[in-house]
C-alpha atoms as a PDB file:
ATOM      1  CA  UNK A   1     104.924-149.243 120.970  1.00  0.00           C
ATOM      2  CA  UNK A   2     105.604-153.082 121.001  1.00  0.00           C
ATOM      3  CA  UNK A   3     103.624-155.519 122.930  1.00  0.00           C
ATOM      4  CA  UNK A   4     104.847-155.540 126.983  1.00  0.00           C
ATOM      5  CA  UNK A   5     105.480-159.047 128.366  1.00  0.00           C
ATOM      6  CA  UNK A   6     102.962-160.169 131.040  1.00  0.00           C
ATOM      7  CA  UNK A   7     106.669-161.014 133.297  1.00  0.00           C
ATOM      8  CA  UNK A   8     107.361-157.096 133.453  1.00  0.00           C
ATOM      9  CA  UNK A   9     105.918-155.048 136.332  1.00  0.00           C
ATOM     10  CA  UNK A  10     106.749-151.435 137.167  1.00  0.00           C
ATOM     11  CA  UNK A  11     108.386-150.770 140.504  1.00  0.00           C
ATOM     12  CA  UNK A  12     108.634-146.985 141.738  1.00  0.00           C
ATOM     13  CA  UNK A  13     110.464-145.145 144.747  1.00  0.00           C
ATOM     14  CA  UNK A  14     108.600-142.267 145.742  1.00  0.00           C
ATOM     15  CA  UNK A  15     110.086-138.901 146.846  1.00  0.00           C
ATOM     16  CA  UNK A  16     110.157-140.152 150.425  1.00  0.00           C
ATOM     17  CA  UNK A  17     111.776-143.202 149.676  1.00  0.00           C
ATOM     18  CA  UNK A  18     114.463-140.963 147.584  1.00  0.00           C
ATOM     19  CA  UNK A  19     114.586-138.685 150.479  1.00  0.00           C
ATOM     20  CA  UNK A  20     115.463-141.426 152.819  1.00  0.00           C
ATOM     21  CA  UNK A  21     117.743-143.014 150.490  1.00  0.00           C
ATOM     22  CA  UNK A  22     116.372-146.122 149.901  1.00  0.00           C
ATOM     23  CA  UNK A  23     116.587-146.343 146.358  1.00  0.00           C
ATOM     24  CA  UNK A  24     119.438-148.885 146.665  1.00  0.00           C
ATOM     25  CA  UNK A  25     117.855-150.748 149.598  1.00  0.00           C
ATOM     26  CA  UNK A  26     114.605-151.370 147.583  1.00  0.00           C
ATOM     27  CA  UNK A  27     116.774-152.613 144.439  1.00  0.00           C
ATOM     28  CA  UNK A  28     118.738-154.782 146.179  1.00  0.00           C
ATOM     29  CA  UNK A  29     115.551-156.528 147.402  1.00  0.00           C
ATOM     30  CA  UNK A  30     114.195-157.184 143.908  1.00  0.00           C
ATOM     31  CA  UNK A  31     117.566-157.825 142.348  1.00  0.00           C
ATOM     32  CA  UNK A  32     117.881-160.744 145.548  1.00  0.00           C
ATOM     33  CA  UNK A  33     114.444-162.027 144.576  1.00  0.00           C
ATOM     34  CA  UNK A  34     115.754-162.848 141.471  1.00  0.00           C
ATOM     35  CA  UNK A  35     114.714-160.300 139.101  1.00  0.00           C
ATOM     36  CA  UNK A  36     115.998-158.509 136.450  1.00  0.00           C
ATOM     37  CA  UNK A  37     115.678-154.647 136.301  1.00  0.00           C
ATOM     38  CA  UNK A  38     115.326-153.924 132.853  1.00  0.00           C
ATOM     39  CA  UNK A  39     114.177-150.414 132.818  1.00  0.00           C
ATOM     40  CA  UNK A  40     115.093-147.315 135.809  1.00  0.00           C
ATOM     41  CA  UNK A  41     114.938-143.613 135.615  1.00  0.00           C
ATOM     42  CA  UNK A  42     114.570-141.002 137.574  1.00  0.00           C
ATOM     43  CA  UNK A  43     112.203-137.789 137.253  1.00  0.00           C
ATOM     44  CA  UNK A  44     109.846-135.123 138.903  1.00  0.00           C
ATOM     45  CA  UNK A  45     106.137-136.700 137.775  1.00  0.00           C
ATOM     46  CA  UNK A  46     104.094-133.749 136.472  1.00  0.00           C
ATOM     47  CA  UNK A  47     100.734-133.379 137.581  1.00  0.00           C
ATOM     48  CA  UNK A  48      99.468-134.645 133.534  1.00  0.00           C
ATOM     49  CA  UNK A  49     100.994-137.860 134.266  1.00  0.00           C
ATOM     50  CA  UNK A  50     100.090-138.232 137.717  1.00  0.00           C
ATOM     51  CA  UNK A  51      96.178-137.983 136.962  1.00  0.00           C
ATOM     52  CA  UNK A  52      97.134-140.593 134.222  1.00  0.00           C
ATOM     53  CA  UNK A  53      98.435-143.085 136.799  1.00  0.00           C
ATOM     54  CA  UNK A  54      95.854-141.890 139.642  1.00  0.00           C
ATOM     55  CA  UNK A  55      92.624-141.889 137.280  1.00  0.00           C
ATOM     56  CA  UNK A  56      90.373-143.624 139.501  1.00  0.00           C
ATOM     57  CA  UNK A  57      91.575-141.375 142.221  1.00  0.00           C
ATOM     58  CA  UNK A  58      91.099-137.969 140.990  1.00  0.00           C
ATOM     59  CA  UNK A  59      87.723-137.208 142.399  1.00  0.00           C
ATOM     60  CA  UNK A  60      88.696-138.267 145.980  1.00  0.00           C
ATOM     61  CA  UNK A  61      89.155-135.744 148.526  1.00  0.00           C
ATOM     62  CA  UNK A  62      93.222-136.866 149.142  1.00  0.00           C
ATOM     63  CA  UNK A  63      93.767-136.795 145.630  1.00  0.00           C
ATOM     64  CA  UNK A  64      95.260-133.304 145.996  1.00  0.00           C
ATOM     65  CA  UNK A  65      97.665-134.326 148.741  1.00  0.00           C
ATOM     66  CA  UNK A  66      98.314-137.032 146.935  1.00  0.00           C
ATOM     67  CA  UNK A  67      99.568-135.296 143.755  1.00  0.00           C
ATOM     68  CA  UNK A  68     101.468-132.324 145.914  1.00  0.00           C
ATOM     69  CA  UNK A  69     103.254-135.628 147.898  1.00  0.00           C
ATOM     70  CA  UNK A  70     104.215-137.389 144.487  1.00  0.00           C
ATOM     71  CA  UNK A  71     105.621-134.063 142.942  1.00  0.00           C
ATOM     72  CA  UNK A  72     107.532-133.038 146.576  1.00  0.00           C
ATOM     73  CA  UNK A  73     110.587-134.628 145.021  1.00  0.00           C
ATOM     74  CA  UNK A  74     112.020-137.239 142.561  1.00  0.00           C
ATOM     75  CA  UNK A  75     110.385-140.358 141.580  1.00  0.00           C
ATOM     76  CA  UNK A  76     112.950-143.560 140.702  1.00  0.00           C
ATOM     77  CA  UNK A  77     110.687-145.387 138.099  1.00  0.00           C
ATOM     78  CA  UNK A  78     111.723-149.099 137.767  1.00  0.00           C
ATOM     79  CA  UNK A  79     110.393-152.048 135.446  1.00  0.00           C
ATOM     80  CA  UNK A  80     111.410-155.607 136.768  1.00  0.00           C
ATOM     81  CA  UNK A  81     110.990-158.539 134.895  1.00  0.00           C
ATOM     82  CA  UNK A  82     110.509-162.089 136.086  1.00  0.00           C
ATOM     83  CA  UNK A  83     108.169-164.906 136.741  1.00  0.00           C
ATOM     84  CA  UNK A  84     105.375-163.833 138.210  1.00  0.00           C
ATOM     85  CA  UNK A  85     106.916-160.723 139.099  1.00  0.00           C
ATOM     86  CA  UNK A  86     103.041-158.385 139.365  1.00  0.00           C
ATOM     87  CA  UNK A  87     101.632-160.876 142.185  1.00  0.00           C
ATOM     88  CA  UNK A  88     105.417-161.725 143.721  1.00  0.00           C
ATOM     89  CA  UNK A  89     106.472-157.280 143.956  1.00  0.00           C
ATOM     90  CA  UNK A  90     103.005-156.556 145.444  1.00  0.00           C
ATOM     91  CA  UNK A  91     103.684-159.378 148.451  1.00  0.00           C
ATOM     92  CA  UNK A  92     107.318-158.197 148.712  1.00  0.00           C
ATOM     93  CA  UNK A  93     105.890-154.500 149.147  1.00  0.00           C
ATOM     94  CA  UNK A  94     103.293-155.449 151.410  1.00  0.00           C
ATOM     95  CA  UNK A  95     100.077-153.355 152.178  1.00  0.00           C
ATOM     96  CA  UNK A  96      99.346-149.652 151.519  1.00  0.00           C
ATOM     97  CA  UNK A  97      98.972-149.165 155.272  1.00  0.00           C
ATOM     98  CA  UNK A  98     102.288-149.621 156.350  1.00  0.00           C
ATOM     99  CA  UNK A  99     100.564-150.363 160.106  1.00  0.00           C
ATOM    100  CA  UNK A 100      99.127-153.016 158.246  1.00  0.00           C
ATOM    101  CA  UNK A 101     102.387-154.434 156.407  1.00  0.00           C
ATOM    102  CA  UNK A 102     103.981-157.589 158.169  1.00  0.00           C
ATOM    103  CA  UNK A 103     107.574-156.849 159.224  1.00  0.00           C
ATOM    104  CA  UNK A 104     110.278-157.990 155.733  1.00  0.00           C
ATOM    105  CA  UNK A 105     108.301-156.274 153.262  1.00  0.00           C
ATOM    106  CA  UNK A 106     109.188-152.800 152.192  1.00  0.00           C
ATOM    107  CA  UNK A 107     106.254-151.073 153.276  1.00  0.00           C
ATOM    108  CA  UNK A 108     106.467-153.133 156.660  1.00  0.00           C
ATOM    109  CA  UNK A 109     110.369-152.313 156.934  1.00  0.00           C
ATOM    110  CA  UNK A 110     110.259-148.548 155.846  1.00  0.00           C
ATOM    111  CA  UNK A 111     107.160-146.306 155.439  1.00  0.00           C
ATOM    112  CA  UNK A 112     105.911-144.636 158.174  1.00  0.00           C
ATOM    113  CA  UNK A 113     102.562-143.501 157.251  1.00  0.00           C
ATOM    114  CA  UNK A 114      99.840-144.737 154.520  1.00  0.00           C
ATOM    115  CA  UNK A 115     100.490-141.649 152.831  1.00  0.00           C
ATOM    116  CA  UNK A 116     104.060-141.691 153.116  1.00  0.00           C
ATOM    117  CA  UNK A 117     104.487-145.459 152.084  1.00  0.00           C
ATOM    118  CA  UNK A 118     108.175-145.153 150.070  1.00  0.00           C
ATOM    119  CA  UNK A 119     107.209-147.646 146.802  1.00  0.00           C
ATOM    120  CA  UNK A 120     104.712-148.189 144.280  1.00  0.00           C
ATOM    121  CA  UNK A 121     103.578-151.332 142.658  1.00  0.00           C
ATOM    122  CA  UNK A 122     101.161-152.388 140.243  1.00  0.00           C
ATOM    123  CA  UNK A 123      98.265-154.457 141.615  1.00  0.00           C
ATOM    124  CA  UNK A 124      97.688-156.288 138.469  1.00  0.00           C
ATOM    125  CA  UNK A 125      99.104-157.462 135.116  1.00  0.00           C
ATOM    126  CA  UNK A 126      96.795-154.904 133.312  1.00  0.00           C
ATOM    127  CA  UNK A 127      97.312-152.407 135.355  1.00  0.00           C
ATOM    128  CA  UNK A 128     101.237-153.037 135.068  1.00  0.00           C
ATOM    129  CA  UNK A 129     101.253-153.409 131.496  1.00  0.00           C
ATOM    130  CA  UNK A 130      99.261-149.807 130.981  1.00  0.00           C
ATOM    131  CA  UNK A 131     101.366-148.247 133.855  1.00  0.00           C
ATOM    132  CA  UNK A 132     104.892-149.106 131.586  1.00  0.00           C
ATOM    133  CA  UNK A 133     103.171-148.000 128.829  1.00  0.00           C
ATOM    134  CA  UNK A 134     102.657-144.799 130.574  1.00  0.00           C
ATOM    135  CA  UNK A 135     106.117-143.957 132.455  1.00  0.00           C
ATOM    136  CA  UNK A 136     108.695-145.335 129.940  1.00  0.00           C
ATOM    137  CA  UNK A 137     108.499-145.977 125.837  1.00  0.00           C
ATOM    138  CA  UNK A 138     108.828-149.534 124.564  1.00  0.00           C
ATOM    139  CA  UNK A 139     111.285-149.962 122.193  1.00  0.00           C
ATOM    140  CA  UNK A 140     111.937-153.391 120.120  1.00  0.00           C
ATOM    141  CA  UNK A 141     115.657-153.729 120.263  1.00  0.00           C
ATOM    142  CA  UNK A 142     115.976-157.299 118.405  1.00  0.00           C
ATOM    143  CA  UNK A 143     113.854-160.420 118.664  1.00  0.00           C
ATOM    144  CA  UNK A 144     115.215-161.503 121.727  1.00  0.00           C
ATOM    145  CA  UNK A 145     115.453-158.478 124.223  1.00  0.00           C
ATOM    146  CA  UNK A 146     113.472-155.373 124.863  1.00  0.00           C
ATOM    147  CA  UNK A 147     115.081-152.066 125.433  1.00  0.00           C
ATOM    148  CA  UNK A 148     113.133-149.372 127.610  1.00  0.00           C
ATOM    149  CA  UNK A 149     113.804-145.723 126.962  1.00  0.00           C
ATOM    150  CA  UNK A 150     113.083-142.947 129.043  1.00  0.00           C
ATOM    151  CA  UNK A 151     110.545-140.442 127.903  1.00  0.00           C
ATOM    152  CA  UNK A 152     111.690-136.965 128.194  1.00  0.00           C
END
């Protein structure tokens, strides 16, 4: 696996966002921000991957609810690229607590509940970096663009 640029962040519908339909609402917001999607599939997350993402969560009392939400349905997994594209995605998606998430961000626009909040995104450039690393594979197409694969 190559080395991830710090400009990449993923971006991921959950099943109620899917659900609703809002896959193409959500893109369109990022694509208007002026990123570039460089990296989308779509896939039911298996409980092995989902303690993977959710590792500092597994011991909490929700985390069961939490996994039986985020395997309900489909899962559109996204990696954007652009300047400052971690700390820019987390104000466009606003809060976890959607009650909490000013009106024009996603979460603030569409969730309805904080456990029904319709997007992911990383809250750092580590985090980012090992969360790509962990939903797609990194593949070096040339020296000046990146290619990302799915895993299947």
């Amino acid at each position: 696996v190559a080395e991830l640029s710090s400009k990449d962040t993923p971006i991921s519908v959950k099943p109620d966002g899917v659900q609703r339909r809002y896959v193409g609402q959500i893109i369109q917001r990022f694509e208007k921000r002026g990123f570039k999607l460089v990296g989308l599939k779509m896939l039911q997350a298996s409980d092995g991957l989902l303690s993977q993402h959710y590792r500092e969560l597994v011991k909490k009392p929700f985390y069961p609810n939490l996994v039986d939400y985020m395997t309900s349905g489909p899962v559109v997994a996204m990696v954007w690229e652009g300047l400052n594209v971690v700390q820019s995605s987390r104000r466009m998606v606003g809060p976890t607590n959607p009650a909490e998430a000013p009106a024009g961000t996603v979460r603030g626009d569409l969730s309805l509940h904080v456990s029904r909040n319709v997007v992911h995104a990383s809250d750092s450039v580590e985090g980012a970096e090992r969360e790509i690393k962990l939903w797609f594979e990194v593949v070096e197409a040339s020296a000046f663009f990146w290619i990302y694969v799915c895993l299947t």
